[in-house]
mmCIF file of C-alpha atoms in Angstrom:
data_model
loop_
_atom_site.group_PDB
_atom_site.id
_atom_site.type_symbol
_atom_site.label_atom_id
_atom_site.label_comp_id
_atom_site.label_asym_id
_atom_site.label_seq_id
_atom_site.Cartn_x
_atom_site.Cartn_y
_atom_site.Cartn_z
ATOM 1 C CA UNK A 460 -6.104 3.834 -10.614
ATOM 2 C CA UNK A 461 -6.740 3.996 -13.975
ATOM 3 C CA UNK A 462 -3.448 2.751 -16.355
ATOM 4 C CA UNK A 463 -3.243 3.139 -20.157
ATOM 5 C CA UNK A 464 -6.874 4.472 -20.845
ATOM 6 C CA UNK A 465 -8.198 8.166 -21.289
ATOM 7 C CA UNK A 466 -10.964 9.750 -22.825
ATOM 8 C CA UNK A 467 -10.098 12.385 -25.818
ATOM 9 C CA UNK A 468 -11.751 14.218 -28.756
ATOM 10 C CA UNK A 469 -11.217 12.509 -32.241
ATOM 11 C CA UNK A 470 -12.762 13.521 -35.632
ATOM 12 C CA UNK A 471 -13.512 11.002 -38.076
ATOM 13 C CA UNK A 472 -14.531 12.538 -41.440
ATOM 14 C CA UNK A 473 -16.173 10.205 -44.328
ATOM 15 C CA UNK A 474 -13.529 8.830 -46.023
ATOM 16 C CA UNK A 475 -10.577 9.575 -44.123
ATOM 17 C CA UNK A 476 -9.070 8.711 -41.007
ATOM 18 C CA UNK A 477 -9.593 9.438 -37.645
ATOM 19 C CA UNK A 478 -7.772 12.313 -36.068
ATOM 20 C CA UNK A 479 -7.154 12.165 -32.157
ATOM 21 C CA UNK A 480 -5.996 15.245 -30.078
ATOM 22 C CA UNK A 481 -2.981 15.133 -27.925
ATOM 23 C CA UNK A 482 -4.212 14.416 -24.394
ATOM 24 C CA UNK A 483 -3.077 17.188 -22.355
ATOM 25 C CA UNK A 484 -4.360 18.805 -19.207
ATOM 26 C CA UNK A 485 -8.184 18.818 -19.057
ATOM 27 C CA UNK A 486 -10.146 17.332 -21.716
ATOM 28 C CA UNK A 487 -13.826 18.126 -22.908
ATOM 29 C CA UNK A 488 -15.565 17.349 -25.737
ATOM 30 C CA UNK A 489 -19.287 16.627 -27.044
ATOM 31 C CA UNK A 490 -19.152 13.261 -25.398
ATOM 32 C CA UNK A 491 -22.493 11.264 -25.459
ATOM 33 C CA UNK A 492 -21.918 9.114 -22.206
ATOM 34 C CA UNK A 493 -24.403 6.089 -21.377
ATOM 35 C CA UNK A 494 -26.625 7.571 -18.837
ATOM 36 C CA UNK A 495 -28.262 5.572 -15.848
ATOM 37 C CA UNK A 496 -30.870 6.212 -13.357
ATOM 38 C CA UNK A 497 -28.267 5.721 -10.471
ATOM 39 C CA UNK A 498 -24.524 4.081 -9.910
ATOM 40 C CA UNK A 499 -26.322 1.275 -7.790
ATOM 41 C CA UNK A 500 -28.429 0.049 -11.131
ATOM 42 C CA UNK A 501 -25.385 -0.699 -13.033
ATOM 43 C CA UNK A 502 -24.504 -3.873 -11.221
ATOM 44 C CA UNK A 503 -27.720 -5.048 -12.264
ATOM 45 C CA UNK A 504 -27.259 -4.411 -15.945
ATOM 46 C CA UNK A 505 -23.694 -6.366 -16.109
ATOM 47 C CA UNK A 506 -21.359 -8.303 -13.665
ATOM 48 C CA UNK A 507 -19.753 -7.214 -10.844
ATOM 49 C CA UNK A 508 -19.512 -3.774 -9.330
ATOM 50 C CA UNK A 509 -18.383 -0.246 -10.187
ATOM 51 C CA UNK A 510 -14.868 0.177 -11.019
ATOM 52 C CA UNK A 511 -14.675 2.318 -7.935
ATOM 53 C CA UNK A 512 -16.727 0.507 -5.224
ATOM 54 C CA UNK A 513 -15.734 -0.445 -2.072
ATOM 55 C CA UNK A 514 -15.781 -4.027 -1.031
ATOM 56 C CA UNK A 515 -17.195 -5.060 2.098
ATOM 57 C CA UNK A 516 -17.434 -9.023 1.870
ATOM 58 C CA UNK A 517 -18.795 -11.103 4.018
ATOM 59 C CA UNK A 518 -18.328 -14.730 2.079
ATOM 60 C CA UNK A 519 -21.871 -15.974 3.263
ATOM 61 C CA UNK A 520 -23.101 -19.690 2.858
ATOM 62 C CA UNK A 521 -24.386 -20.007 -0.820
ATOM 63 C CA UNK A 522 -22.486 -17.154 -2.358
ATOM 64 C CA UNK A 523 -19.581 -17.338 -4.686
ATOM 65 C CA UNK A 524 -16.390 -15.300 -5.217
ATOM 66 C CA UNK A 525 -17.218 -12.286 -6.758
ATOM 67 C CA UNK A 526 -16.208 -11.633 -10.368
ATOM 68 C CA UNK A 527 -13.590 -8.611 -9.589
ATOM 69 C CA UNK A 528 -11.818 -10.549 -7.273
ATOM 70 C CA UNK A 529 -8.765 -12.877 -9.076
ATOM 71 C CA UNK A 530 -5.875 -14.646 -8.854
ATOM 72 C CA UNK A 531 -2.346 -13.763 -10.354
ATOM 73 C CA UNK A 532 -1.639 -17.304 -11.954
ATOM 74 C CA UNK A 533 -4.018 -19.940 -13.044
ATOM 75 C CA UNK A 534 -5.774 -20.619 -9.729
ATOM 76 C CA UNK A 535 -6.003 -24.116 -8.478
ATOM 77 C CA UNK A 536 -9.679 -24.452 -7.696
ATOM 78 C CA UNK A 537 -9.567 -26.508 -4.571
ATOM 79 C CA UNK A 538 -7.553 -24.224 -2.975
ATOM 80 C CA UNK A 539 -10.524 -21.819 -2.472
ATOM 81 C CA UNK A 540 -13.816 -22.860 -1.088
ATOM 82 C CA UNK A 541 -16.578 -20.238 -0.102
ATOM 83 C CA UNK A 542 -17.998 -20.712 3.635
ATOM 84 C CA UNK A 543 -16.684 -24.444 4.112
ATOM 85 C CA UNK A 544 -18.198 -26.942 6.882
ATOM 86 C CA UNK A 545 -18.034 -25.655 10.160
ATOM 87 C CA UNK A 546 -16.399 -21.978 8.998
ATOM 88 C CA UNK A 547 -19.529 -20.101 7.396
ATOM 89 C CA UNK A 548 -18.791 -16.546 6.275
ATOM 90 C CA UNK A 549 -15.289 -17.250 5.495
ATOM 91 C CA UNK A 550 -13.176 -18.214 2.504
ATOM 92 C CA UNK A 551 -10.805 -21.107 3.099
ATOM 93 C CA UNK A 552 -7.386 -21.176 1.286
ATOM 94 C CA UNK A 553 -5.556 -24.073 1.302
ATOM 95 C CA UNK A 554 -1.884 -23.126 1.086
ATOM 96 C CA UNK A 555 0.405 -23.227 -2.332
ATOM 97 C CA UNK A 556 4.395 -24.507 -1.858
ATOM 98 C CA UNK A 557 5.117 -21.248 -3.538
ATOM 99 C CA UNK A 558 4.952 -17.214 -2.045
ATOM 100 C CA UNK A 559 4.383 -14.486 -3.918
ATOM 101 C CA UNK A 560 7.935 -13.927 -5.086
ATOM 102 C CA UNK A 561 8.056 -17.977 -6.078
ATOM 103 C CA UNK A 562 11.268 -19.248 -7.438
ATOM 104 C CA UNK A 563 12.970 -16.022 -9.071
ATOM 105 C CA UNK A 564 10.274 -13.300 -8.967
ATOM 106 C CA UNK A 565 9.047 -14.132 -12.504
ATOM 107 C CA UNK A 566 8.262 -17.369 -13.065
ATOM 108 C CA UNK A 567 5.840 -19.967 -11.303
ATOM 109 C CA UNK A 568 7.104 -23.112 -13.747
ATOM 110 C CA UNK A 569 3.266 -24.001 -14.090
ATOM 111 C CA UNK A 570 2.320 -23.857 -10.235
ATOM 112 C CA UNK A 571 -0.637 -22.219 -8.584
ATOM 113 C CA UNK A 572 -0.003 -19.716 -5.878
ATOM 114 C CA UNK A 573 -3.006 -19.460 -3.568
ATOM 115 C CA UNK A 574 -3.959 -15.235 -3.396
ATOM 116 C CA UNK A 575 -7.013 -13.479 -4.545
ATOM 117 C CA UNK A 576 -6.629 -9.961 -5.186
ATOM 118 C CA UNK A 577 -8.328 -6.829 -6.390
ATOM 119 C CA UNK A 578 -7.342 -3.736 -8.129
ATOM 120 C CA UNK A 579 -6.429 -0.428 -6.331
ATOM 121 C CA UNK A 580 -8.669 1.706 -7.551
ATOM 122 C CA UNK A 581 -8.793 4.908 -5.237
ATOM 123 C CA UNK A 582 -5.131 7.312 -4.210
ATOM 124 C CA UNK A 583 -5.597 6.726 -0.859
ATOM 125 C CA UNK A 584 -7.471 3.445 0.591
ATOM 126 C CA UNK A 585 -7.554 0.856 3.169
ATOM 127 C CA UNK A 586 -8.055 -2.527 2.473
ATOM 128 C CA UNK A 587 -8.188 -5.347 5.224
ATOM 129 C CA UNK A 588 -9.548 -8.986 6.087
ATOM 130 C CA UNK A 589 -9.389 -10.980 9.534
ATOM 131 C CA UNK A 590 -7.944 -14.637 9.308
ATOM 132 C CA UNK A 591 -8.453 -17.377 11.264
ATOM 133 C CA UNK A 592 -4.999 -19.452 11.648
ATOM 134 C CA UNK A 593 -4.794 -20.300 15.358
ATOM 135 C CA UNK A 594 -3.664 -24.386 15.373
ATOM 136 C CA UNK A 595 -3.847 -24.378 11.319
ATOM 137 C CA UNK A 596 -0.513 -23.063 11.641
ATOM 138 C CA UNK A 597 1.482 -25.826 13.006
ATOM 139 C CA UNK A 598 5.153 -25.496 10.777
ATOM 140 C CA UNK A 599 7.930 -23.411 10.241
ATOM 141 C CA UNK A 600 6.739 -20.951 7.504
ATOM 142 C CA UNK A 601 3.450 -21.822 7.071
ATOM 143 C CA UNK A 602 2.077 -17.767 6.709
ATOM 144 C CA UNK A 603 -0.923 -16.461 5.863
ATOM 145 C CA UNK A 604 -1.165 -12.450 4.767
ATOM 146 C CA UNK A 605 -2.084 -9.970 2.744
ATOM 147 C CA UNK A 606 -0.126 -7.962 0.311
ATOM 148 C CA UNK A 607 0.065 -4.514 -1.547
ATOM 149 C CA UNK A 608 1.422 -6.292 -4.840
ATOM 150 C CA UNK A 609 2.591 -5.054 -8.558
ATOM 151 C CA UNK A 610 4.059 -8.460 -9.356
ATOM 152 C CA UNK A 611 6.219 -11.250 -8.384
ATOM 153 C CA UNK A 612 9.274 -8.890 -7.902
ATOM 154 C CA UNK A 613 7.695 -6.120 -6.478
ATOM 155 C CA UNK A 614 5.190 -6.754 -3.765
ATOM 156 C CA UNK A 615 5.058 -5.627 0.307
ATOM 157 C CA UNK A 616 3.441 -8.069 2.565
ATOM 158 C CA UNK A 617 2.111 -8.773 6.562
ATOM 159 C CA UNK A 618 1.318 -11.646 7.552
ATOM 160 C CA UNK A 619 1.113 -14.497 10.746
ATOM 161 C CA UNK A 620 3.543 -16.457 9.863
ATOM 162 C CA UNK A 621 5.458 -19.194 11.879
ATOM 163 C CA UNK A 622 8.687 -18.639 12.707
ATOM 164 C CA UNK A 623 11.866 -19.906 14.676
ATOM 165 C CA UNK A 624 13.324 -16.227 16.205
ATOM 166 C CA UNK A 625 12.798 -17.216 20.221
ATOM 167 C CA UNK A 626 16.367 -19.467 19.911
ATOM 168 C CA UNK A 627 14.120 -21.981 21.810
ATOM 169 C CA UNK A 628 14.197 -24.208 17.989
ATOM 170 C CA UNK A 629 10.278 -24.307 18.137
ATOM 171 C CA UNK A 630 8.594 -22.531 15.399
ATOM 172 C CA UNK A 631 5.934 -20.163 17.086
ATOM 173 C CA UNK A 632 3.435 -17.343 15.447
ATOM 174 C CA UNK A 633 5.233 -14.060 14.325
ATOM 175 C CA UNK A 634 3.736 -11.034 12.540
ATOM 176 C CA UNK A 635 5.880 -10.711 9.898
ATOM 177 C CA UNK A 636 6.737 -7.677 7.231
ATOM 178 C CA UNK A 637 8.473 -8.658 4.214
ATOM 179 C CA UNK A 638 9.135 -7.405 1.241
ATOM 180 C CA UNK A 639 10.877 -7.255 -1.912
ATOM 181 C CA UNK A 640 11.685 -4.548 -4.819
ATOM 182 C CA UNK A 641 13.989 -5.729 -7.816
ATOM 183 C CA UNK A 642 13.727 -3.974 -10.891
ATOM 184 C CA UNK A 643 16.824 -1.896 -11.173
ATOM 185 C CA UNK A 644 16.973 -1.708 -14.584
ATOM 186 C CA UNK A 645 13.733 0.426 -14.304
ATOM 187 C CA UNK A 646 15.707 2.528 -11.026
ATOM 188 C CA UNK A 647 18.901 1.967 -10.519
ATOM 189 C CA UNK A 648 19.120 2.651 -6.740
ATOM 190 C CA UNK A 649 16.156 0.298 -6.245
ATOM 191 C CA UNK A 650 17.092 -2.933 -5.059
ATOM 192 C CA UNK A 651 14.945 -3.705 -1.514
ATOM 193 C CA UNK A 652 14.211 -6.403 0.627
ATOM 194 C CA UNK A 653 12.931 -6.360 4.273
ATOM 195 C CA UNK A 654 12.169 -9.214 6.355
ATOM 196 C CA UNK A 655 11.215 -8.129 9.627
ATOM 197 C CA UNK A 656 9.459 -10.313 12.223
ATOM 198 C CA UNK A 657 7.424 -9.706 15.883
ATOM 199 C CA UNK A 658 6.196 -12.008 17.968
ATOM 200 C CA UNK A 659 2.284 -12.302 17.850
ATOM 201 C CA UNK A 660 0.793 -10.293 20.525
ATOM 202 C CA UNK A 661 -0.324 -11.874 23.651
ATOM 203 C CA UNK A 662 -4.025 -10.138 22.713
ATOM 204 C CA UNK A 663 -3.800 -11.660 19.493
ATOM 205 C CA UNK A 664 -3.266 -15.317 20.411
ATOM 206 C CA UNK A 665 -6.274 -17.667 19.834
ATOM 207 C CA UNK A 666 -7.814 -14.808 17.987
ATOM 208 C CA UNK A 667 -8.911 -13.951 14.757
ATOM 209 C CA UNK A 668 -6.404 -11.274 13.303
ATOM 210 C CA UNK A 669 -6.802 -8.489 11.312
ATOM 211 C CA UNK A 670 -4.255 -7.363 8.526
ATOM 212 C CA UNK A 671 -4.271 -4.339 6.604
ATOM 213 C CA UNK A 672 -2.549 -2.260 3.964
ATOM 214 C CA UNK A 673 -3.340 1.419 3.447
ATOM 215 C CA UNK A 674 -1.873 4.114 1.122
ATOM 216 C CA UNK A 675 -1.756 6.372 3.735
ATOM 217 C CA UNK A 676 -0.291 9.286 1.204
ATOM 218 C CA UNK A 677 0.581 9.794 -2.666
ATOM 219 C CA UNK A 678 3.906 8.218 -1.710
ATOM 220 C CA UNK A 679 3.569 5.489 0.464
ATOM 221 C CA UNK A 680 1.593 2.144 1.734
ATOM 222 C CA UNK A 681 1.125 1.245 5.623
ATOM 223 C CA UNK A 682 1.342 -2.505 7.047
ATOM 224 C CA UNK A 683 -0.472 -3.401 10.179
ATOM 225 C CA UNK A 684 -2.129 -5.638 12.397
ATOM 226 C CA UNK A 685 -4.632 -5.852 15.204
ATOM 227 C CA UNK A 686 -7.249 -7.644 16.479
ATOM 228 C CA UNK A 687 -10.178 -9.003 14.513
ATOM 229 C CA UNK A 688 -14.000 -9.320 15.003
ATOM 230 C CA UNK A 689 -16.782 -7.650 14.936
ATOM 231 C CA UNK A 690 -15.331 -4.216 15.559
ATOM 232 C CA UNK A 691 -14.715 -2.516 11.995
ATOM 233 C CA UNK A 692 -12.913 0.400 14.003
ATOM 234 C CA UNK A 693 -10.204 -1.692 15.478
ATOM 235 C CA UNK A 694 -7.144 -0.350 17.094
ATOM 236 C CA UNK A 695 -4.484 -1.142 14.302
ATOM 237 C CA UNK A 696 -0.237 -1.179 14.563
ATOM 238 C CA UNK A 697 1.931 -0.332 11.967
ATOM 239 C CA UNK A 698 4.548 -2.866 11.727
ATOM 240 C CA UNK A 699 6.026 -1.767 8.549
ATOM 241 C CA UNK A 700 6.183 1.133 5.586
ATOM 242 C CA UNK A 701 6.839 1.352 2.261
ATOM 243 C CA UNK A 702 7.274 3.740 -0.770
ATOM 244 C CA UNK A 703 5.185 3.465 -3.729
ATOM 245 C CA UNK A 704 7.984 3.632 -6.289
ATOM 246 C CA UNK A 705 9.410 0.694 -4.223
ATOM 247 C CA UNK A 706 6.450 -1.391 -5.927
ATOM 248 C CA UNK A 707 6.264 0.585 -9.354
ATOM 249 C CA UNK A 708 8.398 3.654 -10.576
ATOM 250 C CA UNK A 709 5.668 5.908 -11.844
ATOM 251 C CA UNK A 710 2.885 4.659 -9.436
ATOM 252 C CA UNK A 711 -0.090 4.047 -11.004
ATOM 253 C CA UNK A 712 -1.584 1.637 -8.133
ATOM 254 C CA UNK A 713 -1.015 -2.145 -7.534
ATOM 255 C CA UNK A 714 -3.676 -4.938 -6.717
ATOM 256 C CA UNK A 715 -4.283 -5.798 -2.963
ATOM 257 C CA UNK A 716 -5.410 -9.343 -1.461
ATOM 258 C CA UNK A 717 -4.816 -12.187 0.908
ATOM 259 C CA UNK A 718 -2.541 -15.336 0.209
ATOM 260 C CA UNK A 719 -1.417 -18.374 1.969
ATOM 261 C CA UNK A 720 1.648 -20.349 1.394
ATOM 262 C CA UNK A 721 4.231 -22.952 2.987
ATOM 263 C CA UNK A 722 6.961 -20.713 1.457
ATOM 264 C CA UNK A 723 8.807 -24.018 -0.589
ATOM 265 C CA UNK A 724 8.135 -26.538 2.626
ATOM 266 C CA UNK A 725 5.741 -29.470 2.650
ATOM 267 C CA UNK A 726 4.482 -29.474 -0.737
ATOM 268 C CA UNK A 727 0.834 -28.051 -2.010
ATOM 269 C CA UNK A 728 -1.979 -27.813 0.974
ATOM 270 C CA UNK A 729 0.429 -27.942 3.955
ATOM 271 C CA UNK A 730 -2.344 -26.222 5.784
ATOM 272 C CA UNK A 731 -5.620 -24.479 5.466
ATOM 273 C CA UNK A 732 -6.498 -20.956 7.226
ATOM 274 C CA UNK A 733 -9.865 -18.915 6.814
ATOM 275 C CA UNK A 734 -10.135 -15.317 5.646
ATOM 276 C CA UNK A 735 -12.929 -13.340 6.703
ATOM 277 C CA UNK A 736 -14.427 -9.665 6.592
ATOM 278 C CA UNK A 737 -12.866 -8.840 3.237
ATOM 279 C CA UNK A 738 -12.781 -5.032 3.332
ATOM 280 C CA UNK A 739 -11.505 -2.272 0.760
ATOM 281 C CA UNK A 740 -12.533 1.629 1.238
ATOM 282 C CA UNK A 741 -11.676 3.826 -1.258
ATOM 283 C CA UNK A 742 -10.984 7.308 0.916
ATOM 284 C CA UNK A 743 -9.554 9.569 -1.898
ATOM 285 C CA UNK A 744 -8.716 10.108 -5.181
ATOM 286 C CA UNK A 745 -5.532 12.499 -5.929
ATOM 287 C CA UNK A 746 -6.307 14.373 -8.989
ATOM 288 C CA UNK A 747 -3.308 16.933 -9.323
ATOM 289 C CA UNK A 748 -1.614 18.996 -12.262
ATOM 290 C CA UNK A 749 1.962 20.579 -11.749
ATOM 291 C CA UNK A 750 1.642 24.376 -10.878
ATOM 292 C CA UNK A 751 3.505 25.142 -13.719
ATOM 293 C CA UNK A 752 0.780 23.408 -15.954
ATOM 294 C CA UNK A 753 -2.803 25.140 -16.291
ATOM 295 C CA UNK A 754 -5.373 23.068 -18.141
ATOM 296 C CA UNK A 755 -6.187 23.237 -21.576
ATOM 297 C CA UNK A 756 -9.998 22.689 -22.688
ATOM 298 C CA UNK A 757 -10.769 22.287 -26.387
ATOM 299 C CA UNK A 758 -13.976 23.021 -27.991
ATOM 300 C CA UNK A 759 -16.163 20.388 -30.152
ATOM 301 C CA UNK A 760 -13.966 21.395 -33.368
ATOM 302 C CA UNK A 761 -10.692 20.352 -31.963
ATOM 303 C CA UNK A 762 -9.670 23.657 -31.328
ATOM 304 C CA UNK A 763 -7.514 24.333 -28.108
ATOM 305 C CA UNK A 764 -9.099 27.106 -25.823
ATOM 306 C CA UNK A 765 -7.734 28.634 -22.675
ATOM 307 C CA UNK A 766 -4.124 28.191 -21.690
ATOM 308 C CA UNK A 767 -1.884 25.848 -24.051
ATOM 309 C CA UNK A 768 0.384 23.882 -22.595
ATOM 310 C CA UNK A 769 3.013 23.865 -25.698
ATOM 311 C CA UNK A 770 5.454 22.006 -24.077
ATOM 312 C CA UNK A 771 3.709 19.772 -21.939
ATOM 313 C CA UNK A 772 1.669 18.395 -24.872
ATOM 314 C CA UNK A 773 3.472 18.471 -28.187
#
């Protein structure tokens, strides 16, 4: 899922400015690209993994957060700890008072957000983590979850949250599906908000809970939860869906990750929760041309050959 980056033939004659070909269709040329023995050697020559690599991160003792994972705002370092005492092979998330929307879907007024993410790198993908929060989330609006996020005003989340929805006045654990899409100046009919809560199923009580975001096709994301643990193929129940263009109108990908928040209550560090078994699996890259557009190829002299797409490339 690349953005604002293409390869196209260029001529740069001596004493002249470079001349770029318009980008259209399938671009080819006499490109000399770096060659490596195999993709597995690339990380040894630099930092991090390949741009389209999957994630299988277990936060082993002595390891650090991989370099391709990042924060939305400047991180509060003490809010993250790899394999802390008594919680090996997990990442401790110390909650922020701000959630992912923050004050107004825009600013954080200098405060941090406890959130660790990676980029969507495939048209179709599956991302999941196991969260350990039994006995750790004790007060209303304590929440730990995963999200598909474009920015603070466009994100959809699935989480375990302490909520008062049973009429007893006591906060109990729930699966929450919540999201917001507010960029009405881009798409006038798009102002969407959802906040749905479901009592945590009995089979998930006192267990690790697996939370998952999946791009199920080229237009929709699904949000699901199930039993965490060693089973890589756990049964998952879908709790919500969203359209890709609710997150970004031209659907060029989002970031996915895990967060912990007290939703404006109790101050910074109100609780800690633990994330383990971080998995990202790319399923498919969808590369399509509209049926009325055939590929255009360019020779090394920057001359179009094949079928010109006059309307599309002018």
